[in-house]
DNA sequence: TCTGGGGTCCTAGGACCC
DNA sequence: TCTGGGGTCCTAGGACCC
C-alpha cells in the first residue's frame, strides 16, 4: 500500500525565534502579525496560558507581564529562510516532497514501499531537528488527510516522539473515534457547526454519515474529505505546485491616514512587491487591482471600500508598468477626506511569461524593461529587499510598528550571532 | 490607543449565444 | 392565453487552507 507523509513544523515561527535564543526554551513565546497587531504563532507554553490564535495583542498585556511571555514582531525573512532549510533537509531524506506551506510538506515514499515507516518517520524528525533546530511532527498514513491527523497526534502525545505511522484499520478507527471533527483537514468552522447540529462530534462520526448526505450538504470537497478518512486517497501528490493565479500584497497600516502621498508610496511599494513575486514565478499578468479600506473596527465613521480593476493591454511583469497602473488606480478611487486603514494591490489574469503573445510594436521597450528588472532583482537579492526601489515608493521604510523584531540571523551579515569563547 | 496576510476551489445565478 | 432550451462564460459569494 502506498503511504503519504506529512512533516509539520511545531509552532513554526515561535520555534524559529527559539533556535537563535535557547534561553526561550520552556518560556512562553508568541509572534505577532504586521504592526504587532495580533498573535500569529504560539509556543506550547503560550497555548497553555490560553492565548488564542489571532488574539489582539493589546488584550494580552496583563498575561504577558504575569507569565513573562517572550513577544516577537514577525520576522518573515528569517522564517522563510528557516523554511527553505527544513525543506532542503526533507528533500535529501525522501524521494519527493510537496511543499504545502511555509511550515508543512507532504512526503512521497514511492520506491521505499518496503520501508519500516515508523523508524523512517522518527529518523526524519530527528534529522530535521539536528540540522535546523526546528522540532517537527511526522505523520504517515494511507491518505493525506489521515497523515495530517497522524501528525497532529504527535503534538498531542509527546510519547510518540515526533512521528506516527498510522495504517492498521483498527488503529485508524480508534484514533478517529477520539479525534474532533473540527480538527480534520477540510472541515472549517462553518461545517464544524453544521455537523455539530447533526450530532457529529468526532472524525469517526463523520465517516459514518451516508456518502450521499455528505455529497449533498458539503459538495465534492466535503465528499473528498469523507473518502480520505475511509482510506481512499483522493488528494494526489503534487511535487511541482502550479503557478499562483493571483498575487497580492495588502497591508493594514499602523494608523488611519488621509494622506494621498503616503497612500501613493504604499501602493507603489505593494505593486513593486507583487511584480517581484510575479517575476519570481516566471509569469506575466493581465490585470492590476487596487483597493482602499477604512478601519473595520470603527463604528463611529462610515465604512468605505474603494476598488478598481485595471486591465493591461499587453500582459506585463515590469515593476515600472505595474506600478504606473496601480498608481493610476489609486488616483481613480482615492477620496479626499476619508481616513484609510488598509490598502492592497492584486495581480490577476496570470499567464506563463514564455507563452504569451507580445505586442510586436513595443518589443524594444519590453527588452529594455526585462534587462532593467533582471538587474533590479539581482541587486535586491544580493543586497537585501528594497535596496533598489522606484521613485514612487520614496526613500526609507513605510511606517510600521515592529517594536520586538529579532535580528535577521540567517539573511544578513549584520544579523549573525556573535559567539564569544570564555 | 491597539484588532494579519495570502492563497485555493466550488457553486449558483445571470448574461449571452445559437 | 402564452411566455424554448441548452451550453458556456463570468462573477460574486461561500467554504476552506496555513
Short mmCIF file of C-alpha atoms (C1' of nucleotides) in Angstrom, two decimals:
data_model
loop_
_atom_site.label_atom_id
_atom_site.label_comp_id
_atom_site.label_asym_id
_atom_site.label_seq_id
_atom_site.Cartn_x
_atom_site.Cartn_y
_atom_site.Cartn_z
CA UNK A 1 0.00 0.00 0.00
CA UNK A 2 1.34 3.47 -0.82
CA UNK A 3 1.64 5.91 2.06
CA UNK A 4 1.63 9.67 2.35
CA UNK A 5 3.78 11.52 4.84
CA UNK A 6 3.28 14.95 6.31
CA UNK A 7 6.03 16.90 8.01
CA UNK A 8 4.65 19.77 10.07
CA UNK A 9 6.95 22.16 11.94
CA UNK A 10 5.79 22.61 15.52
CA UNK A 11 4.74 26.20 16.34
CA UNK A 12 6.95 27.21 13.44
CA UNK A 13 7.53 30.96 13.91
CA UNK A 14 7.94 30.60 17.66
CA UNK A 15 10.37 27.72 17.11
CA UNK A 16 12.41 29.84 14.66
CA UNK A 17 12.87 32.50 17.33
CA UNK A 18 13.90 29.83 19.82
CA UNK A 19 16.59 28.41 17.58
CA UNK A 20 18.54 31.65 17.97
CA UNK A 21 17.83 32.21 21.64
CA UNK A 22 17.91 28.98 23.61
CA UNK A 23 17.04 30.87 26.80
CA UNK A 24 13.50 30.88 25.39
CA UNK A 25 13.31 27.10 25.89
CA UNK A 26 10.50 26.39 28.37
CA UNK A 27 9.33 30.01 28.28
CA UNK A 28 6.06 31.02 26.58
CA UNK A 29 6.77 32.62 23.20
CA UNK A 30 4.38 34.46 20.87
CA UNK A 31 4.95 36.02 17.46
CA UNK A 32 2.84 38.98 16.33
CA UNK A 33 1.43 39.94 12.95
CA UNK A 34 2.26 43.04 10.96
CA UNK A 35 2.19 46.19 13.13
CA UNK A 36 2.35 43.94 16.20
CA UNK A 37 -1.41 43.63 15.80
CA UNK A 38 -2.33 40.13 16.86
CA UNK A 39 -0.88 36.75 17.70
CA UNK A 40 0.04 34.55 14.74
CA UNK A 41 2.18 31.90 16.47
CA UNK A 42 2.42 30.49 19.99
CA UNK A 43 4.72 28.08 21.72
CA UNK A 44 3.08 25.24 23.67
CA UNK A 45 3.58 27.21 26.90
CA UNK A 46 1.77 30.19 25.38
CA UNK A 47 -1.08 27.93 24.23
CA UNK A 48 -1.38 26.59 27.78
CA UNK A 49 -1.83 30.14 29.03
CA UNK A 50 -4.97 30.31 26.91
CA UNK A 51 -3.52 32.72 24.34
CA UNK A 52 -5.57 32.27 21.18
CA UNK A 53 -4.52 32.37 17.56
CA UNK A 54 -5.40 35.78 16.13
CA UNK A 55 -5.92 37.33 19.52
CA UNK A 56 -5.27 41.10 19.54
CA UNK A 57 -2.01 41.89 21.29
CA UNK A 58 -3.46 44.73 23.36
CA UNK A 59 -5.75 42.26 25.13
CA UNK A 60 -2.75 40.29 26.32
CA UNK A 61 -0.61 42.86 28.05
CA UNK A 62 -1.55 41.65 31.51
CA UNK A 63 -0.97 37.95 30.70
CA UNK A 64 2.34 38.79 29.12
CA UNK A 65 3.58 40.59 32.19
CA UNK A 66 2.28 38.00 34.61
CA UNK A 67 3.61 34.95 32.78
CA UNK A 68 6.82 36.50 31.43
CA UNK A 69 5.87 35.80 27.82
CA UNK A 70 8.56 36.49 25.20
CA UNK A 71 6.99 38.56 22.40
CA UNK A 72 8.33 38.98 18.87
CA UNK A 73 7.36 41.05 15.86
CA UNK A 74 7.07 38.82 12.79
CA UNK A 75 10.44 38.33 11.09
CA UNK A 76 9.31 36.79 7.81
CA UNK A 77 12.67 36.82 6.04
CA UNK A 78 14.02 34.69 8.89
CA UNK A 79 11.07 32.27 8.81
CA UNK A 80 11.28 31.98 5.04
CA UNK A 81 14.95 31.12 5.23
CA UNK A 82 14.43 28.57 8.02
CA UNK A 83 11.65 27.03 5.96
CA UNK A 84 13.99 26.61 2.99
CA UNK A 85 16.45 24.82 5.25
CA UNK A 86 13.84 22.43 6.61
CA UNK A 87 12.57 21.67 3.09
CA UNK A 88 16.16 21.11 1.94
CA UNK A 89 16.74 18.50 4.64
CA UNK A 90 13.49 16.73 3.80
CA UNK A 91 14.38 16.64 0.12
CA UNK A 92 17.54 14.74 0.94
CA UNK A 93 15.68 12.14 3.01
CA UNK A 94 12.75 11.06 0.80
CA UNK A 95 12.27 10.53 -2.94
CA UNK A 96 9.96 13.55 -3.38
CA UNK A 97 8.40 16.37 -1.37
CA UNK A 98 5.44 18.67 -1.92
CA UNK A 99 5.95 21.97 -0.12
CA UNK A 100 2.46 22.73 1.11
CA UNK A 101 3.05 25.87 3.16
CA UNK A 102 5.87 27.68 4.88
CA UNK A 103 5.87 25.09 7.66
CA UNK A 104 4.50 21.91 6.08
CA UNK A 105 5.48 19.47 3.39
CA UNK A 106 3.93 16.24 2.17
CA UNK A 107 6.37 13.40 1.62
CA UNK A 108 6.22 10.84 -1.14
CA UNK A 109 7.80 7.48 -0.39
CA UNK A 110 7.44 5.89 -3.83
CA UNK A 111 10.23 3.39 -4.23
CA UNK A 112 10.55 2.89 -0.47
CA UNK A 113 7.47 0.69 -0.29
CA UNK A 114 9.05 -1.91 1.92
CA UNK A 115 10.49 0.64 4.33
CA UNK A 116 9.95 0.49 8.07
CA UNK A 117 7.82 3.65 8.11
CA UNK A 118 7.80 4.02 11.84
CA UNK A 119 11.58 4.07 12.03
CA UNK A 120 11.79 6.25 8.91
CA UNK A 121 9.43 8.84 10.41
CA UNK A 122 11.49 9.07 13.55
CA UNK A 123 14.71 9.34 11.59
CA UNK A 124 13.29 12.23 9.52
CA UNK A 125 12.11 14.07 12.64
CA UNK A 126 15.46 13.65 14.38
CA UNK A 127 17.45 14.71 11.32
CA UNK A 128 15.42 17.87 10.69
CA UNK A 129 15.77 18.82 14.34
CA UNK A 130 19.51 18.21 14.34
CA UNK A 131 20.19 20.07 11.10
CA UNK A 132 17.89 23.07 11.58
CA UNK A 133 16.93 23.24 15.25
CA UNK A 134 13.24 23.09 14.31
CA UNK A 135 11.08 20.44 16.03
CA UNK A 136 8.68 18.70 13.63
CA UNK A 137 5.82 16.21 13.70
CA UNK A 138 5.75 13.50 11.05
CA UNK A 139 2.51 11.69 10.23
CA UNK A 140 2.45 8.75 7.83
CA UNK A 141 -0.82 7.18 6.67
CA UNK A 142 -2.71 5.88 3.60
CA UNK A 143 -4.11 9.34 2.65
CA UNK A 144 -3.07 12.94 3.07
CA UNK A 145 -5.99 13.67 5.38
CA UNK A 146 -5.07 10.73 7.62
CA UNK A 147 -1.39 11.75 7.54
CA UNK A 148 -2.43 15.19 8.80
CA UNK A 149 -4.28 13.53 11.67
CA UNK A 150 -1.30 11.32 12.44
CA UNK A 151 0.99 14.35 12.62
CA UNK A 152 -1.42 16.10 14.98
CA UNK A 153 -1.31 13.07 17.23
CA UNK A 154 2.42 13.63 17.66
CA UNK A 155 1.71 17.06 19.11
CA UNK A 156 -0.94 15.67 21.42
CA UNK A 157 1.14 12.71 22.61
CA UNK A 158 4.80 13.53 23.27
CA UNK A 159 5.40 9.82 23.82
CA UNK A 160 5.18 9.34 20.05
CA UNK A 161 8.45 11.25 19.90
CA UNK A 162 7.74 13.25 16.77
CA UNK A 163 6.48 10.58 14.38
CA UNK A 164 3.34 8.49 13.99
CA UNK A 165 2.77 5.73 11.43
CA UNK A 166 -0.96 5.05 11.28
CA UNK A 167 -2.06 2.25 8.98
CA UNK A 168 -3.91 -0.66 10.68
CA UNK A 169 -7.68 -0.20 10.17
CA UNK A 170 -8.40 -0.90 13.84
CA UNK A 171 -5.87 1.77 14.89
CA UNK A 172 -7.32 4.29 12.45
CA UNK A 173 -10.79 3.57 13.76
CA UNK A 174 -9.69 4.09 17.34
CA UNK A 175 -7.94 7.36 16.52
CA UNK A 176 -10.84 8.77 14.50
CA UNK A 177 -13.23 7.91 17.32
CA UNK A 178 -11.35 10.29 19.59
CA UNK A 179 -10.45 12.96 17.04
CA UNK A 180 -12.70 16.07 16.97
CA UNK A 181 -14.23 16.52 13.54
CA UNK A 182 -13.42 20.25 13.63
CA UNK A 183 -9.72 19.40 13.65
CA UNK A 184 -9.96 17.37 10.43
CA UNK A 185 -8.22 18.95 7.43
CA UNK A 186 -11.01 20.38 5.24
CA UNK A 187 -13.57 20.89 8.00
CA UNK A 188 -13.74 24.58 8.90
CA UNK A 189 -15.81 26.48 11.46
CA UNK A 190 -18.98 26.54 9.33
CA UNK A 191 -19.10 22.86 8.59
CA UNK A 192 -18.00 22.12 12.13
CA UNK A 193 -21.08 23.92 13.42
CA UNK A 194 -23.35 22.35 10.82
CA UNK A 195 -22.05 18.87 11.72
CA UNK A 196 -22.38 19.54 15.44
CA UNK A 197 -26.06 20.26 14.84
CA UNK A 198 -26.30 16.81 13.31
CA UNK A 199 -24.73 15.30 16.39
CA UNK A 200 -21.42 14.67 14.63
CA UNK A 201 -18.56 15.23 17.05
CA UNK A 202 -15.66 13.03 16.01
CA UNK A 203 -13.99 12.19 12.72
CA UNK A 204 -15.43 8.69 13.13
CA UNK A 205 -18.99 10.05 13.47
CA UNK A 206 -18.41 11.98 10.25
CA UNK A 207 -17.08 8.94 8.41
CA UNK A 208 -20.25 7.05 9.42
CA UNK A 209 -22.56 9.57 7.69
CA UNK A 210 -24.10 8.33 4.43
CA UNK A 211 -21.98 9.20 1.42
CA UNK A 212 -24.91 10.80 -0.42
CA UNK A 213 -25.77 13.04 2.53
CA UNK A 214 -22.20 14.33 2.62
CA UNK A 215 -22.21 14.92 -1.13
CA UNK A 216 -25.45 16.88 -0.94
CA UNK A 217 -24.62 19.01 2.11
CA UNK A 218 -20.88 19.53 1.66
CA UNK A 219 -20.29 19.25 -2.08
CA UNK A 220 -17.44 17.42 -3.72
CA UNK A 221 -14.93 18.98 -1.33
CA UNK A 222 -16.62 17.53 1.73
CA UNK A 223 -17.03 14.20 -0.01
CA UNK A 224 -13.32 14.11 -0.75
CA UNK A 225 -12.54 14.54 2.93
CA UNK A 226 -15.03 11.79 3.79
CA UNK A 227 -13.39 9.39 1.32
CA UNK A 228 -9.92 10.22 2.58
CA UNK A 229 -10.99 9.35 6.12
CA UNK A 230 -12.10 5.98 4.73
CA UNK A 231 -8.57 5.43 3.47
CA UNK A 232 -9.35 6.21 -0.16
CA UNK A 233 -6.70 8.62 -1.43
CA UNK A 234 -8.43 11.41 -3.41
CA UNK A 235 -5.92 14.20 -2.96
CA UNK A 236 -2.88 13.40 -5.02
CA UNK A 237 0.74 14.23 -4.51
CA UNK A 238 1.97 17.30 -6.43
CA UNK A 239 5.68 17.69 -6.46
CA UNK A 240 5.55 20.85 -8.56
CA UNK A 241 2.68 23.04 -7.41
CA UNK A 242 1.06 25.14 -10.12
CA UNK A 243 1.90 28.83 -10.55
CA UNK A 244 -0.10 31.27 -8.46
CA UNK A 245 -3.23 32.55 -10.18
CA UNK A 246 -3.41 35.65 -8.04
CA UNK A 247 -0.62 37.57 -6.40
CA UNK A 248 -1.48 40.07 -3.69
CA UNK A 249 0.29 42.46 -1.36
CA UNK A 250 -2.05 44.03 1.16
CA UNK A 251 -1.39 45.74 4.47
CA UNK A 252 -3.17 47.21 7.43
CA UNK A 253 -1.50 50.47 8.45
CA UNK A 254 -0.29 51.40 11.90
CA UNK A 255 -2.98 54.12 11.99
CA UNK A 256 -5.69 55.72 9.85
CA UNK A 257 -4.45 58.07 7.14
CA UNK A 258 -5.95 60.52 4.67
CA UNK A 259 -2.58 61.46 3.23
CA UNK A 260 -2.52 60.83 -0.50
CA UNK A 261 1.28 60.98 -0.55
CA UNK A 262 1.55 58.16 1.94
CA UNK A 263 -1.05 56.05 0.14
CA UNK A 264 0.83 56.65 -3.08
CA UNK A 265 4.11 55.39 -1.59
CA UNK A 266 2.37 52.38 -0.12
CA UNK A 267 0.57 51.40 -3.31
CA UNK A 268 3.80 51.80 -5.26
CA UNK A 269 5.62 49.60 -2.77
CA UNK A 270 2.92 46.93 -2.81
CA UNK A 271 2.90 46.95 -6.61
CA UNK A 272 6.68 46.50 -6.65
CA UNK A 273 6.46 43.58 -4.21
CA UNK A 274 3.74 41.96 -6.34
CA UNK A 275 5.78 42.45 -9.50
CA UNK A 276 8.83 40.83 -7.91
CA UNK A 277 6.75 37.82 -6.82
CA UNK A 278 5.29 37.61 -10.32
CA UNK A 279 8.75 37.56 -11.94
CA UNK A 280 9.97 35.05 -9.38
CA UNK A 281 7.45 32.52 -10.69
CA UNK A 282 8.17 33.44 -14.30
CA UNK A 283 4.75 34.86 -15.11
CA UNK A 284 3.14 37.96 -16.52
CA UNK A 285 -0.22 39.38 -15.51
CA UNK A 286 -3.09 40.87 -17.47
CA UNK A 287 -4.74 42.98 -14.80
CA UNK A 288 -3.89 45.06 -11.73
CA UNK A 289 -6.42 45.74 -8.96
CA UNK A 290 -6.13 48.32 -6.21
CA UNK A 291 -8.28 48.72 -3.12
CA UNK A 292 -8.56 51.03 -0.12
CA UNK A 293 -10.41 50.21 3.09
CA UNK A 294 -11.33 52.17 6.17
CA UNK A 295 -10.92 50.78 9.70
CA UNK A 296 -13.44 47.96 10.09
CA UNK A 297 -13.46 48.30 13.88
CA UNK A 298 -14.55 51.91 13.94
CA UNK A 299 -18.26 52.15 14.49
CA UNK A 300 -18.28 55.95 14.59
CA UNK A 301 -17.48 56.51 10.92
CA UNK A 302 -18.97 55.22 7.68
CA UNK A 303 -17.10 52.32 6.15
CA UNK A 304 -15.51 52.69 2.77
CA UNK A 305 -14.29 50.06 0.34
CA UNK A 306 -12.91 51.56 -2.83
CA UNK A 307 -11.58 49.26 -5.52
CA UNK A 308 -10.86 49.12 -9.22
CA UNK A 309 -9.54 46.56 -11.71
CA UNK A 310 -7.31 47.88 -14.49
CA UNK A 311 -6.69 45.53 -17.42
CA UNK A 312 -3.34 45.78 -19.21
CA UNK A 313 -3.37 45.97 -23.00
CA UNK A 314 -0.36 43.65 -23.09
CA UNK A 315 0.46 41.29 -20.19
CA UNK A 316 3.45 42.56 -18.22
CA UNK A 317 5.81 41.80 -15.35
CA UNK A 318 7.76 45.05 -15.15
CA UNK A 319 7.66 46.88 -11.84
CA UNK A 320 7.52 50.16 -13.75
CA UNK A 321 4.46 49.24 -15.79
CA UNK A 322 2.59 47.62 -12.92
CA UNK A 323 3.37 50.49 -10.57
CA UNK A 324 2.13 53.03 -13.08
CA UNK A 325 -1.15 51.15 -13.46
CA UNK A 326 -1.57 50.68 -9.70
CA UNK A 327 -0.98 54.36 -9.02
CA UNK A 328 -3.43 55.24 -11.76
CA UNK A 329 -5.94 53.02 -9.98
CA UNK A 330 -5.23 54.74 -6.70
CA UNK A 331 -5.90 58.14 -8.24
CA UNK A 332 -9.21 56.90 -9.53
CA UNK A 333 -10.51 55.51 -6.25
CA UNK A 334 -8.96 57.83 -3.65
CA UNK A 335 -11.47 60.06 -1.91
CA UNK A 336 -10.28 63.16 -0.18
CA UNK A 337 -11.24 63.40 3.46
CA UNK A 338 -11.61 59.66 4.04
CA UNK A 339 -9.15 58.15 6.53
CA UNK A 340 -7.98 54.75 5.26
CA UNK A 341 -6.56 51.94 7.36
CA UNK A 342 -5.77 49.28 4.81
CA UNK A 343 -4.78 49.03 1.17
CA UNK A 344 -3.64 46.47 -1.34
CA UNK A 345 -2.57 45.59 -4.85
CA UNK A 346 -3.67 42.37 -6.53
CA UNK A 347 -2.37 40.94 -9.80
CA UNK A 348 -4.64 38.63 -11.79
CA UNK A 349 -5.07 37.06 -15.24
CA UNK A 350 -1.68 35.49 -14.71
CA UNK A 351 -0.01 33.63 -17.59
CA UNK A 352 3.35 31.97 -18.10
CA UNK A 353 5.79 34.55 -19.40
CA UNK A 354 7.04 32.25 -22.11
CA UNK A 355 3.59 31.53 -23.50
CA UNK A 356 2.05 34.91 -24.17
CA UNK A 357 1.92 36.76 -27.43
CA UNK A 358 3.73 40.06 -27.09
CA UNK A 359 2.96 43.25 -28.93
CA UNK A 360 5.17 43.50 -31.99
CA UNK A 361 5.31 47.24 -31.84
CA UNK A 362 6.86 47.69 -28.47
CA UNK A 363 9.33 44.84 -28.49
CA UNK A 364 12.25 47.21 -27.93
CA UNK A 365 10.72 48.74 -24.84
CA UNK A 366 9.96 45.32 -23.48
CA UNK A 367 13.52 44.09 -23.89
CA UNK A 368 14.74 47.18 -22.07
CA UNK A 369 12.32 46.61 -19.19
CA UNK A 370 13.37 42.97 -18.99
CA UNK A 371 17.04 43.85 -18.67
CA UNK A 372 16.30 46.52 -16.09
CA UNK A 373 14.13 44.22 -13.99
CA UNK A 374 16.70 41.44 -14.12
CA UNK A 375 19.29 43.90 -12.78
CA UNK A 376 16.97 45.19 -10.05
CA UNK A 377 16.06 41.68 -8.93
CA UNK A 378 19.72 40.68 -8.83
CA UNK A 379 20.69 43.73 -6.78
CA UNK A 380 17.86 43.25 -4.31
CA UNK A 381 18.73 39.58 -3.98
CA UNK A 382 22.35 40.40 -3.27
CA UNK A 383 21.97 43.43 -1.03
CA UNK A 384 18.60 43.00 0.62
CA UNK A 385 14.97 43.76 -0.17
CA UNK A 386 14.12 47.34 -1.19
CA UNK A 387 17.73 48.38 -1.85
CA UNK A 388 16.68 49.43 -5.34
CA UNK A 389 13.19 50.94 -5.46
CA UNK A 390 11.16 53.12 -7.79
CA UNK A 391 10.98 56.82 -7.04
CA UNK A 392 7.25 56.38 -6.45
CA UNK A 393 7.99 54.24 -3.39
CA UNK A 394 10.05 57.00 -1.83
CA UNK A 395 13.08 56.52 0.38
CA UNK A 396 13.11 54.71 3.66
CA UNK A 397 10.72 52.21 5.17
CA UNK A 398 6.99 52.70 5.35
CA UNK A 399 5.61 53.46 8.81
CA UNK A 400 5.08 50.24 10.75
CA UNK A 401 5.08 49.10 14.36
CA UNK A 402 7.68 46.39 14.87
CA UNK A 403 8.97 47.02 18.31
CA UNK A 404 10.04 43.49 19.07
CA UNK A 405 11.82 42.37 15.95
CA UNK A 406 14.54 39.75 16.31
CA UNK A 407 17.66 40.05 14.21
CA UNK A 408 17.93 38.74 10.63
CA UNK A 409 20.08 35.89 11.97
CA UNK A 410 20.41 33.99 8.73
CA UNK A 411 19.68 36.52 6.00
CA UNK A 412 22.00 39.44 6.67
CA UNK A 413 25.68 39.51 7.68
CA UNK A 414 24.86 42.18 10.24
CA UNK A 415 22.41 39.80 11.86
CA UNK A 416 24.80 36.94 12.52
CA UNK A 417 25.04 35.75 16.08
CA UNK A 418 28.34 36.59 17.74
CA UNK A 419 29.74 33.85 19.89
CA UNK A 420 32.35 34.62 22.49
CA UNK A 421 34.67 31.96 23.86
CA UNK A 422 35.49 32.44 27.50
"C1'" DT B 1 -4.92 53.90 21.78
"C1'" DC B 2 -4.09 48.92 19.85
"C1'" DT B 3 -7.72 44.07 16.08
"C1'" DG B 4 -2.91 39.91 9.99
"C1'" DG B 5 -1.97 38.39 5.29
"C1'" DG B 6 -2.03 35.38 1.30
"C1'" DG B 7 -3.96 31.86 -1.06
"C1'" DT B 8 -7.36 27.88 -3.29
"C1'" DC B 9 -11.58 25.67 -5.11
"C1'" DC B 10 -16.66 25.13 -5.68
"C1'" DT B 11 -21.31 26.66 -6.68
"C1'" DA B 12 -25.21 29.30 -8.01
"C1'" DG B 13 -27.05 32.56 -10.86
"C1'" DG B 14 -27.05 35.84 -14.61
"C1'" DA B 15 -25.67 37.17 -19.30
"C1'" DC B 16 -25.24 35.79 -23.69
"C1'" DC B 17 -25.40 32.94 -27.75
"C1'" DC B 18 -27.31 29.74 -31.02
"C1'" DT C 1 -53.78 32.75 -23.11
"C1'" DC C 2 -48.98 32.50 -23.64
"C1'" DT C 3 -44.18 33.25 -22.43
"C1'" DG C 4 -37.99 27.27 -25.62
"C1'" DG C 5 -33.90 25.14 -24.16
"C1'" DG C 6 -29.26 24.08 -23.66
"C1'" DG C 7 -24.33 25.31 -23.49
"C1'" DT C 8 -20.66 28.44 -21.96
"C1'" DC C 9 -18.59 32.10 -19.66
"C1'" DC C 10 -18.19 35.22 -15.95
"C1'" DT C 11 -18.78 36.83 -11.30
"C1'" DA C 12 -19.86 37.00 -6.52
"C1'" DG C 13 -20.07 34.69 -2.53
"C1'" DG C 14 -19.05 30.94 0.41
"C1'" DA C 15 -16.28 27.47 2.05
"C1'" DC C 16 -11.68 26.03 3.13
"C1'" DC C 17 -6.30 26.19 4.00
"C1'" DC C 18 -1.89 28.00 6.55
#
